[in-house]
Amino acid sequence: MQQGRPPMEAHKAERAFEPDATPAQTNRSPDGRESYDERRNHILVVATDLIARVGYERASMREVAKAAGVSLAGLYHYFENKEKILFLVQFRTFSFLISSLREQLHGVSDPVEQLRVTVRTHVGHFAANMAALKVCSHELDSLTGDAYEETSRLRHEYYNIARGIVDRIFDTLAPDSPLDRHIAAMSLFGTLNWLYRWYDPKLSRSPSSVANQIVTQFLGGILNTDRAIQRARPDE
Amino acid sequence: MQQGRPPMEAHKAERAFEPDATPAQTNRSPDGRESYDERRNHILVVATDLIARVGYERASMREVAKAAGVSLAGLYHYFENKEKILFLVQFRTFSFLISSLREQLHGVSDPVEQLRVTVRTHVGHFAANMAALKVCSHELDSLTGDAYEETSRLRHEYYNIARGIVDRIFDTLAPDSPLDRHIAAMSLFGTLNWLYRWYDPKLSRSPSSVANQIVTQFLGGILNTDRAIQRARPDE
DNA sequence: GATTATACCGAACGCGCGTTCGAGCGATCA
DNA sequence: TGATCGCTCGAACGCGCGTTCGGTATAATC
């Protein structure tokens, strides 16, 4: 069996928090056995669920191993340590989110349409990967050192995309708005990152209808300050 | 020294998750020494800061004791266990938030003004107690059993106040709005509960201006769907 | 067939955790 | 003066944690 990645070379440097050179290529063996990548991804899925359910600190390696059907020591054949698991969950989720957002955004020039695409992508991705998105929203500070810097970089990249769209909406539709654009963008982010606390697409409305309402509220909120402002701050 | 509360009776039942009968009456002794309540509150403040900084699981009793200037064992003279500390932080914060909100709301009949008061109170309380509100936003699931039920009850009470105001705004200003009111309320909650991730009143704008913008955006978002909806969902 | 690398595991190590024990001390009260 | 009580602490207990060690079985390589 040749397709595995040598795990022992990991000691050679602290470049360990870079992503995989060959990420999850899912090369199944001729027989029915799982490949290294498949097994690794399976463990990652199980770990994501557990971390989402009980939190990173309470999710022990023993429980991850049990849930994944591997021995405790066997877990370390796939991940050099616990933090690496959390890092990979966040790294892959953010990376996928950013790249699919860029893909969806390609060719869309209307800023409002760009916002629609962005919120739709986020909510849709949340509905399809609730555990992973919860972990990304809730365990932001659980990483340390290089792993933290790396995911922090990705979060800012994600923020900058959204912030750029918000800026363009302001520029084209409400260039003289008195609203602080950073606050506006963070309000939107708050709404999106708080989804995991209440929204279950299996119990409630469809992702696209939730996304639509969020976009509608956001646009109304920044486009019609005149009418709202009279009611919102009569004194100041 | 007579004013302390007997700590040994705590064993008698599991009513331990009820609040104090005489909460923090700050009765200082004739001399300059701290009273039981003062010392207890001081520890609570220190613990709140630590939990806000490193999270509940990572905040060890040893570190709380060190930061508070008490021995590890001495800590247990004031709190029967670690969970009780987290419970008290959340219980007191939510209780204070709810009661001061009710107080501020008293005599205010205009729903829009009620919303203004609510958001102002929340943002103002956040700015004055950032650590406590961060703990309340971030450590919601760290409690278990009765302590969890109790704080969960308070959160719902808080939600219901806000939800009632949102409903009244819809009823009086946009009774035929197609927007889902639960989604609208949770969007607002998301914005407010996400504050701790980005807003620092020492570095950025004043609490009242942030509150004003949040209210403005929210009102515009639900009142002006007509204009926004054309841009937000051209197809559906 | 011998060698090497991979996949995997039982068992343990060492540490930090929440919690408890038992004692000391000063003030109060009989 | 002696007993009681509130407050404080050093020291320890037991447990669960992340991680590692030393090994075995299987498959690929020469």
Coordinates of C-alpha atoms (C1' of nucleotides) in Angstrom, one line a residue:
Chain A
M1 CA 0.0 0.0 0.0
Q2 CA 1.8 3.0 -1.3
Q3 CA -0.6 5.9 -1.3
G4 CA -0.2 7.0 2.2
R5 CA 1.7 10.1 3.2
P6 CA 4.8 9.4 5.3
P7 CA 3.9 10.6 8.8
M8 CA 7.3 10.5 10.3
E9 CA 8.7 13.3 8.3
A10 CA 6.4 15.7 10.2
H11 CA 9.1 16.1 12.8
K12 CA 11.5 17.7 10.6
A13 CA 10.2 21.3 10.9
E14 CA 7.4 23.4 12.2
R15 CA 5.9 23.9 8.8
A16 CA 3.3 21.5 10.1
F17 CA 0.6 24.1 10.1
E18 CA 0.7 24.5 6.3
P19 CA -2.1 22.6 4.5
D20 CA -1.5 19.3 2.8
A21 CA 0.5 19.3 -0.4
T22 CA -2.0 16.8 -1.8
P23 CA -5.3 17.6 -0.1
A24 CA -7.7 14.8 0.2
Q25 CA -7.4 13.3 -3.2
T26 CA -9.6 10.3 -2.2
N27 CA -7.7 7.7 -4.0
R28 CA -9.5 4.5 -3.0
S29 CA -7.6 1.3 -3.2
P30 CA -8.6 -1.4 -5.8
D31 CA -10.2 -3.4 -3.0
G32 CA -12.9 -2.0 -0.8
R33 CA -10.5 -0.8 1.9
E34 CA -10.4 2.9 2.7
S35 CA -7.3 4.8 1.7
Y36 CA -5.3 7.0 4.0
D37 CA -7.0 10.2 2.8
E38 CA -10.4 8.7 3.1
R39 CA -9.8 7.5 6.6
R40 CA -8.3 10.8 7.5
N41 CA -11.2 12.7 6.2
H42 CA -13.6 10.4 8.0
I43 CA -11.9 11.1 11.3
L44 CA -12.0 14.8 10.6
V45 CA -15.8 14.6 10.0
V46 CA -16.3 12.7 13.2
A47 CA -14.1 15.1 15.2
T48 CA -15.9 18.1 13.7
D49 CA -19.2 16.8 15.0
L50 CA -17.8 16.1 18.4
I51 CA -16.1 19.5 18.7
A52 CA -19.3 21.2 17.6
R53 CA -21.3 19.3 20.1
V54 CA -19.2 19.6 23.3
G55 CA -16.6 22.2 22.4
Y56 CA -12.9 21.9 21.6
E57 CA -11.5 21.6 25.1
R58 CA -14.1 18.9 26.2
A59 CA -13.6 16.9 23.0
S60 CA -10.9 14.5 24.1
M61 CA -8.7 12.5 21.8
R62 CA -10.1 9.3 23.4
E63 CA -13.6 10.2 22.4
V64 CA -12.6 11.2 18.9
A65 CA -10.8 7.9 18.5
K66 CA -13.8 5.9 19.8
A67 CA -16.2 7.8 17.6
A68 CA -14.0 7.2 14.6
G69 CA -13.3 3.6 15.3
V70 CA -9.6 4.0 15.7
S71 CA -7.4 3.4 18.7
L72 CA -6.1 6.4 20.7
A73 CA -2.6 5.8 19.5
G74 CA -3.8 5.2 15.9
L75 CA -5.2 8.7 15.9
Y76 CA -1.7 10.1 16.0
H77 CA -0.9 8.3 12.8
Y78 CA -3.3 10.7 11.0
F79 CA -2.8 13.9 13.1
E80 CA 0.3 14.9 14.9
N81 CA -1.7 16.5 17.7
K82 CA -5.1 17.7 18.8
E83 CA -4.6 21.3 17.7
K84 CA -3.9 20.1 14.2
I85 CA -7.3 18.6 14.0
L86 CA -9.0 21.8 14.9
F87 CA -6.7 23.7 12.6
L88 CA -7.6 21.5 9.7
V89 CA -11.3 21.8 10.3
Q90 CA -11.1 25.6 10.3
F91 CA -8.6 25.8 7.5
R92 CA -10.5 23.6 5.2
T93 CA -13.8 25.2 5.9
F94 CA -12.6 28.7 5.5
S95 CA -10.6 27.8 2.4
F96 CA -13.6 26.1 0.8
L97 CA -15.9 29.0 1.7
I98 CA -13.5 31.5 0.2
S99 CA -12.8 29.7 -2.9
S100 CA -16.5 28.8 -3.6
L101 CA -17.4 32.4 -2.9
R102 CA -14.8 33.6 -5.3
E103 CA -16.2 31.1 -7.8
Q104 CA -19.8 32.2 -7.4
L105 CA -18.8 35.8 -7.5
H106 CA -17.0 35.4 -10.8
G107 CA -18.7 37.5 -13.5
V108 CA -21.1 39.2 -11.1
S109 CA -20.6 42.9 -11.3
D110 CA -23.7 44.4 -9.6
P111 CA -22.7 45.0 -5.9
V112 CA -26.2 44.1 -4.7
E113 CA -26.1 40.9 -6.6
Q114 CA -22.6 40.2 -5.1
L115 CA -24.1 40.6 -1.7
R116 CA -26.9 38.2 -2.5
V117 CA -24.4 35.7 -3.7
T118 CA -22.2 36.1 -0.7
V119 CA -25.0 35.6 1.9
R120 CA -26.5 32.8 -0.1
T121 CA -23.2 31.0 -0.3
H122 CA -22.6 31.5 3.4
V123 CA -26.0 30.3 4.5
G124 CA -26.0 27.5 2.1
H125 CA -22.6 26.3 3.2
F126 CA -23.8 26.6 6.8
A127 CA -26.9 24.5 6.1
A128 CA -24.7 21.8 4.4
N129 CA -21.9 21.8 7.0
M130 CA -23.5 23.0 10.3
A131 CA -20.9 21.4 12.6
A132 CA -17.9 22.8 10.7
L133 CA -19.4 26.3 10.5
K134 CA -20.2 26.2 14.2
V135 CA -16.7 25.2 15.0
C136 CA -15.4 28.1 12.8
S137 CA -17.7 30.6 14.6
H138 CA -17.2 29.4 18.1
E139 CA -13.6 28.1 18.4
L140 CA -11.9 31.1 16.9
D141 CA -9.6 31.6 19.9
S142 CA -8.8 27.9 20.6
L143 CA -5.9 27.8 18.3
T144 CA -2.5 29.3 19.2
G145 CA 0.7 30.4 17.5
D146 CA 1.1 29.7 13.8
A147 CA -2.2 27.8 13.5
Y148 CA -4.0 30.8 14.9
E149 CA -2.3 33.3 12.6
E150 CA -3.1 31.1 9.6
T151 CA -6.8 30.9 10.3
S152 CA -6.9 34.5 11.4
R153 CA -5.5 35.4 8.0
L154 CA -8.2 33.4 6.3
R155 CA -10.9 35.1 8.4
H156 CA -9.7 38.5 7.4
E157 CA -9.6 37.4 3.8
Y158 CA -13.2 36.4 4.1
Y159 CA -14.1 39.7 5.8
N160 CA -12.3 41.7 3.2
I161 CA -14.3 40.2 0.4
A162 CA -17.6 41.0 2.2
R163 CA -16.3 44.4 3.3
G164 CA -15.4 45.3 -0.3
I165 CA -18.9 44.4 -1.4
V166 CA -20.5 46.5 1.4
D167 CA -18.3 49.4 0.4
R168 CA -19.3 49.1 -3.2
I169 CA -23.0 49.1 -2.2
F170 CA -22.5 52.2 -0.2
D171 CA -20.5 53.9 -3.0
T172 CA -23.1 53.2 -5.6
L173 CA -26.3 53.4 -3.7
A174 CA -25.7 55.6 -0.7
P175 CA -22.4 57.4 -1.0
D176 CA -23.5 60.0 1.5
S177 CA -24.8 57.7 4.1
P178 CA -23.8 58.7 7.7
L179 CA -23.5 55.0 8.6
D180 CA -20.1 53.6 9.7
R181 CA -19.3 50.9 7.1
H182 CA -17.3 48.8 9.5
I183 CA -20.2 48.6 11.9
A184 CA -22.5 47.8 9.0
A185 CA -20.2 45.0 7.9
M186 CA -19.8 43.6 11.4
S187 CA -23.5 43.7 12.0
L188 CA -23.9 41.5 8.9
F189 CA -21.1 39.2 10.1
G190 CA -22.8 39.0 13.5
T191 CA -26.0 37.9 11.9
L192 CA -24.2 35.2 9.9
N193 CA -21.9 33.9 12.6
W194 CA -24.8 33.7 15.1
L195 CA -26.8 31.4 12.8
Y196 CA -25.4 28.3 14.5
R197 CA -27.2 29.3 17.7
W198 CA -30.7 29.2 16.4
Y199 CA -31.0 28.2 12.7
D200 CA -31.7 24.6 11.8
P201 CA -32.6 24.2 8.1
K202 CA -34.2 20.8 8.9
L203 CA -36.7 22.4 11.4
S204 CA -37.1 25.9 9.9
R205 CA -37.1 27.7 6.6
S206 CA -34.9 27.0 3.7
P207 CA -31.4 28.4 3.5
S208 CA -32.3 30.5 0.5
S209 CA -35.2 32.1 2.2
V210 CA -33.2 32.9 5.3
A211 CA -30.4 34.3 3.0
N212 CA -33.0 36.4 1.2
Q213 CA -34.3 37.9 4.3
I214 CA -30.9 38.7 5.7
V215 CA -30.0 40.5 2.4
T216 CA -33.3 42.3 2.3
Q217 CA -32.9 43.5 5.9
F218 CA -29.3 44.6 5.3
L219 CA -30.1 46.5 2.1
G220 CA -33.1 48.2 3.7
G221 CA -31.0 49.0 6.7
I222 CA -28.4 50.9 4.8
L223 CA -30.4 52.3 1.9
N224 CA -33.2 54.0 3.7
T225 CA -31.6 55.8 6.6
D226 CA -33.7 58.9 5.9
R227 CA -37.0 57.4 6.9
A228 CA -35.6 55.2 9.6
I229 CA -33.3 57.8 11.1
Q230 CA -36.3 60.0 12.1
R231 CA -37.6 57.3 14.2
A232 CA -34.4 55.9 15.4
R233 CA -32.8 59.0 16.8
P234 CA -35.1 61.9 17.3
D235 CA -32.7 63.8 19.6
E236 CA -29.2 63.2 18.3
Chain B
M1 CA -16.8 39.4 62.6
Q2 CA -20.4 38.3 62.2
Q3 CA -21.7 39.3 58.8
G4 CA -20.6 36.4 56.7
R5 CA -22.9 33.8 55.4
P6 CA -22.4 30.3 56.8
P7 CA -20.8 28.2 54.0
M8 CA -21.3 24.8 55.6
E9 CA -25.1 24.8 55.2
A10 CA -24.6 24.6 51.4
H11 CA -24.4 20.9 51.6
K12 CA -27.9 20.5 52.8
A13 CA -29.6 20.5 49.4
E14 CA -29.1 21.0 45.7
R15 CA -30.9 24.3 45.8
A16 CA -27.4 25.6 45.3
F17 CA -28.1 27.1 41.9
E18 CA -30.6 29.6 43.2
P19 CA -29.2 33.1 43.6
D20 CA -28.2 34.5 46.9
A21 CA -30.9 35.4 49.4
T22 CA -29.0 38.6 50.2
P23 CA -27.2 39.5 47.1
A24 CA -24.0 41.5 47.5
Q25 CA -25.1 44.0 50.1
T26 CA -21.5 45.2 50.4
N27 CA -21.6 45.7 54.1
R28 CA -18.1 46.8 54.9
S29 CA -16.7 46.3 58.3
P30 CA -15.9 49.3 60.6
D31 CA -12.3 48.8 59.9
G32 CA -10.9 48.8 56.4
R33 CA -11.1 45.0 55.9
E34 CA -13.2 43.6 53.2
S35 CA -16.5 41.9 54.0
Y36 CA -17.5 38.5 52.9
D37 CA -19.6 39.9 50.1
E38 CA -17.0 42.3 48.9
R39 CA -14.4 39.6 48.7
R40 CA -16.8 37.3 46.9
N41 CA -17.6 40.0 44.4
H42 CA -14.0 40.8 43.9
I43 CA -13.2 37.1 43.1
L44 CA -16.1 37.1 40.7
V45 CA -14.8 40.1 38.8
V46 CA -11.4 38.6 38.5
A47 CA -12.8 35.2 37.5
T48 CA -15.0 36.9 34.9
D49 CA -12.0 38.6 33.3
L50 CA -10.0 35.4 33.2
I51 CA -12.9 33.3 31.7
A52 CA -13.4 36.0 29.1
R53 CA -9.8 36.0 28.2
V54 CA -9.0 32.3 28.0
G55 CA -12.4 30.6 28.1
Y56 CA -14.2 28.7 30.8
E57 CA -12.4 25.3 30.4
R58 CA -8.9 26.8 30.3
A59 CA -9.6 29.1 33.3
S60 CA -8.4 26.9 36.1
M61 CA -9.3 27.4 39.7
R62 CA -5.6 27.8 40.5
E63 CA -5.3 30.8 38.2
V64 CA -8.5 32.3 39.5
A65 CA -7.2 32.0 43.1
K66 CA -3.8 33.5 42.1
A67 CA -5.4 36.4 40.3
A68 CA -7.8 37.0 43.2
G69 CA -5.1 36.8 45.9
V70 CA -6.6 33.8 47.6
S71 CA -5.4 30.3 48.2
L72 CA -6.8 27.5 46.1
A73 CA -8.6 26.0 49.0
G74 CA -9.8 29.4 50.2
L75 CA -11.6 29.8 46.9
Y76 CA -14.0 27.1 48.0
H77 CA -15.0 29.0 51.0
Y78 CA -16.7 31.5 48.6
F79 CA -17.9 29.2 45.8
E80 CA -18.8 25.6 46.2
N81 CA -17.4 24.6 42.8
K82 CA -16.1 26.0 39.5
E83 CA -19.4 25.8 37.7
K84 CA -21.1 27.9 40.3
I85 CA -18.7 30.7 39.5
L86 CA -19.7 30.6 35.8
F87 CA -23.3 30.4 36.8
L88 CA -23.1 33.4 39.0
V89 CA -21.4 35.5 36.3
Q90 CA -24.1 34.6 33.8
F91 CA -27.0 34.8 36.3
R92 CA -26.1 38.2 37.7
T93 CA -25.3 39.6 34.2
F94 CA -28.6 38.5 32.7
S95 CA -30.6 39.4 35.8
F96 CA -29.1 42.9 35.8
L97 CA -29.6 43.3 32.1
I98 CA -33.2 42.2 32.3
S99 CA -34.1 44.3 35.3
S100 CA -32.4 47.5 34.0
L101 CA -34.0 46.9 30.7
R102 CA -37.4 46.7 32.3
E103 CA -36.6 49.8 34.3
Q104 CA -35.6 51.7 31.2
L105 CA -38.6 50.5 29.3
H106 CA -41.0 51.7 32.0
G107 CA -43.4 54.3 30.7
V108 CA -42.1 54.0 27.1
S109 CA -45.0 53.1 24.8
D110 CA -43.7 53.8 21.3
P111 CA -42.4 50.4 20.0
V112 CA -39.6 52.1 18.1
E113 CA -38.5 54.0 21.1
Q114 CA -38.6 50.7 23.0
L115 CA -36.2 49.2 20.5
R116 CA -34.0 52.2 20.9
V117 CA -33.9 51.8 24.6
T118 CA -33.3 48.0 24.4
V119 CA -30.3 48.3 22.0
R120 CA -28.9 51.2 23.9
T121 CA -29.2 49.3 27.2
H122 CA -27.5 46.3 25.7
V123 CA -24.6 48.1 24.0
G124 CA -24.2 50.3 27.0
H125 CA -24.1 47.4 29.3
F126 CA -21.6 45.7 27.0
A127 CA -19.3 48.7 27.0
A128 CA -19.4 48.8 30.8
N129 CA -19.0 45.1 31.4
M130 CA -17.3 43.7 28.3
A131 CA -15.8 40.6 30.1
A132 CA -19.2 39.6 31.6
L133 CA -21.1 40.0 28.4
K134 CA -18.5 38.1 26.4
V135 CA -18.8 35.3 28.9
C136 CA -22.6 35.4 28.5
S137 CA -22.4 35.3 24.7
H138 CA -19.6 32.7 24.4
E139 CA -20.1 30.3 27.3
L140 CA -23.7 29.5 26.9
D141 CA -23.3 25.8 26.7
S142 CA -20.6 25.4 29.3
L143 CA -23.2 25.0 32.1
T144 CA -25.0 21.8 32.7
G145 CA -28.1 20.6 34.6
D146 CA -30.0 23.0 36.7
A147 CA -27.5 25.8 36.2
Y148 CA -28.0 25.6 32.5
E149 CA -31.7 25.5 32.8
E150 CA -31.7 28.6 35.0
T151 CA -29.6 30.7 32.6
S152 CA -31.4 29.3 29.6
R153 CA -34.6 30.6 31.2
L154 CA -33.2 34.0 31.6
R155 CA -31.9 34.1 28.1
H156 CA -35.4 33.3 26.9
E157 CA -36.8 36.0 29.1
Y158 CA -34.5 38.4 27.5
Y159 CA -35.3 37.2 24.0
N160 CA -39.0 37.5 24.7
I161 CA -38.8 41.1 25.7
A162 CA -36.9 41.9 22.5
R163 CA -39.2 39.7 20.4
G164 CA -42.3 41.4 21.8
I165 CA -40.9 44.8 20.8
V166 CA -40.0 43.5 17.3
D167 CA -43.5 42.2 17.0
R168 CA -45.1 45.5 18.0
I169 CA -42.9 47.3 15.5
F170 CA -44.1 45.0 12.8
D171 CA -47.7 45.3 13.9
T172 CA -47.8 49.0 13.9
L173 CA -45.5 49.9 11.1
A174 CA -45.3 47.0 8.7
P175 CA -48.2 44.6 9.5
D176 CA -48.1 43.0 6.0
S177 CA -44.4 42.6 5.9
P178 CA -43.4 39.3 4.3
L179 CA -40.4 39.0 6.6
D180 CA -40.2 36.2 9.2
R181 CA -40.2 37.9 12.6
H182 CA -38.1 35.2 14.3
I183 CA -35.4 35.6 11.7
A184 CA -35.6 39.4 12.1
A185 CA -35.2 39.1 15.9
M186 CA -32.4 36.6 15.7
S187 CA -30.6 38.8 13.2
L188 CA -30.7 41.5 15.7
F189 CA -29.5 39.2 18.5
G190 CA -26.7 38.0 16.3
T191 CA -25.5 41.5 15.8
L192 CA -25.7 42.2 19.5
N193 CA -24.1 39.0 20.7
W194 CA -21.3 39.3 18.2
L195 CA -20.2 42.7 19.5
Y196 CA -17.6 41.1 21.7
R197 CA -15.7 39.9 18.7
W198 CA -15.0 43.3 17.3
Y199 CA -16.3 46.2 19.3
D200 CA -14.0 48.0 21.8
P201 CA -15.5 51.3 23.0
K202 CA -12.1 52.4 24.0
L203 CA -10.8 52.1 20.5
S204 CA -13.8 52.9 18.4
R205 CA -17.0 54.8 18.4
S206 CA -19.2 55.5 21.4
P207 CA -21.7 52.9 22.6
S208 CA -24.6 55.2 21.8
S209 CA -23.5 55.8 18.3
V210 CA -23.1 52.1 17.7
A211 CA -26.5 51.5 19.3
N212 CA -28.0 54.2 17.1
Q213 CA -26.6 52.6 13.9
I214 CA -27.8 49.2 14.9
V215 CA -31.3 50.5 15.5
T216 CA -31.2 52.5 12.3
Q217 CA -30.2 49.5 10.2
F218 CA -32.7 47.2 11.9
L219 CA -35.6 49.6 11.4
G220 CA -34.6 50.4 7.8
G221 CA -34.3 46.7 7.2
I222 CA -37.8 45.7 8.2
L223 CA -39.6 48.9 7.2
N224 CA -38.3 49.4 3.7
T225 CA -38.6 46.1 2.2
D226 CA -40.3 47.5 -0.9
R227 CA -37.4 49.3 -2.3
A228 CA -34.8 46.8 -1.0
I229 CA -36.8 43.7 -2.1
Q230 CA -36.6 44.6 -5.7
R231 CA -32.8 44.6 -5.5
A232 CA -32.5 41.7 -3.1
R233 CA -34.6 39.1 -4.8
P234 CA -35.4 39.8 -8.5
D235 CA -36.4 36.2 -9.2
E236 CA -38.2 34.8 -6.2
Chain C
dG1 C1' 13.4 -14.5 1.2
dA2 C1' 15.1 -10.6 3.4
dT3 C1' 14.4 -5.8 4.0
dT4 C1' 11.8 -1.9 4.6
dA5 C1' 7.9 1.1 5.2
dT6 C1' 3.1 1.6 6.5
dA7 C1' -1.0 1.1 9.4
dC8 C1' -2.3 0.3 13.7
dC9 C1' -2.5 -0.7 18.7
dG10 C1' -2.0 -1.7 24.2
dA11 C1' 0.0 0.3 27.8
dA12 C1' 2.0 3.6 30.0
dC13 C1' 4.0 8.4 31.4
dG14 C1' 3.6 12.8 33.3
dC15 C1' 1.0 16.6 34.2
dG16 C1' -2.7 19.7 35.4
dC17 C1' -7.1 19.6 36.8
dG18 C1' -11.3 20.1 40.3
dT19 C1' -11.9 19.0 44.8
dT20 C1' -11.2 17.8 49.7
dC21 C1' -8.9 17.1 54.2
dG22 C1' -7.3 18.7 58.4
dA23 C1' -5.4 22.1 60.8
dG24 C1' -4.3 27.0 62.4
dC25 C1' -5.8 31.5 63.8
dG26 C1' -8.2 35.4 65.6
dA27 C1' -12.6 37.1 67.2
dT28 C1' -16.9 36.3 69.7
dC29 C1' -19.5 34.6 73.5
dA30 C1' -20.6 32.1 77.7
Chain D
dT1 C1' -10.8 30.6 80.4
dG2 C1' -12.6 27.7 77.4
dA3 C1' -15.7 26.6 73.5
dT4 C1' -17.4 28.0 69.1
dC5 C1' -17.3 29.9 64.7
dG6 C1' -15.8 32.3 60.4
dC7 C1' -11.9 32.5 57.5
dT8 C1' -7.7 30.9 55.6
dC9 C1' -4.3 27.8 53.9
dG10 C1' -0.7 23.8 52.7
dA11 C1' -0.9 19.5 51.1
dA12 C1' -2.7 16.0 49.1
dC13 C1' -6.0 12.7 46.3
dG14 C1' -7.8 10.8 42.3
dC15 C1' -8.8 11.3 37.7
dG16 C1' -8.7 12.4 32.9
dC17 C1' -6.0 14.5 29.7
dG18 C1' -2.6 14.8 25.5
dT19 C1' 1.1 12.4 24.1
dT20 C1' 4.6 8.7 23.4
dC21 C1' 6.9 4.2 23.5
dG22 C1' 7.6 -0.2 21.9
dG23 C1' 5.7 -3.4 19.5
dT24 C1' 3.0 -6.5 15.8
dA25 C1' 0.9 -7.5 11.3
dT26 C1' 0.6 -6.6 6.6
dA27 C1' 2.1 -5.2 2.2
dA28 C1' 5.6 -3.3 -1.1
dT29 C1' 10.5 -3.4 -2.7
dC30 C1' 14.7 -5.4 -4.1

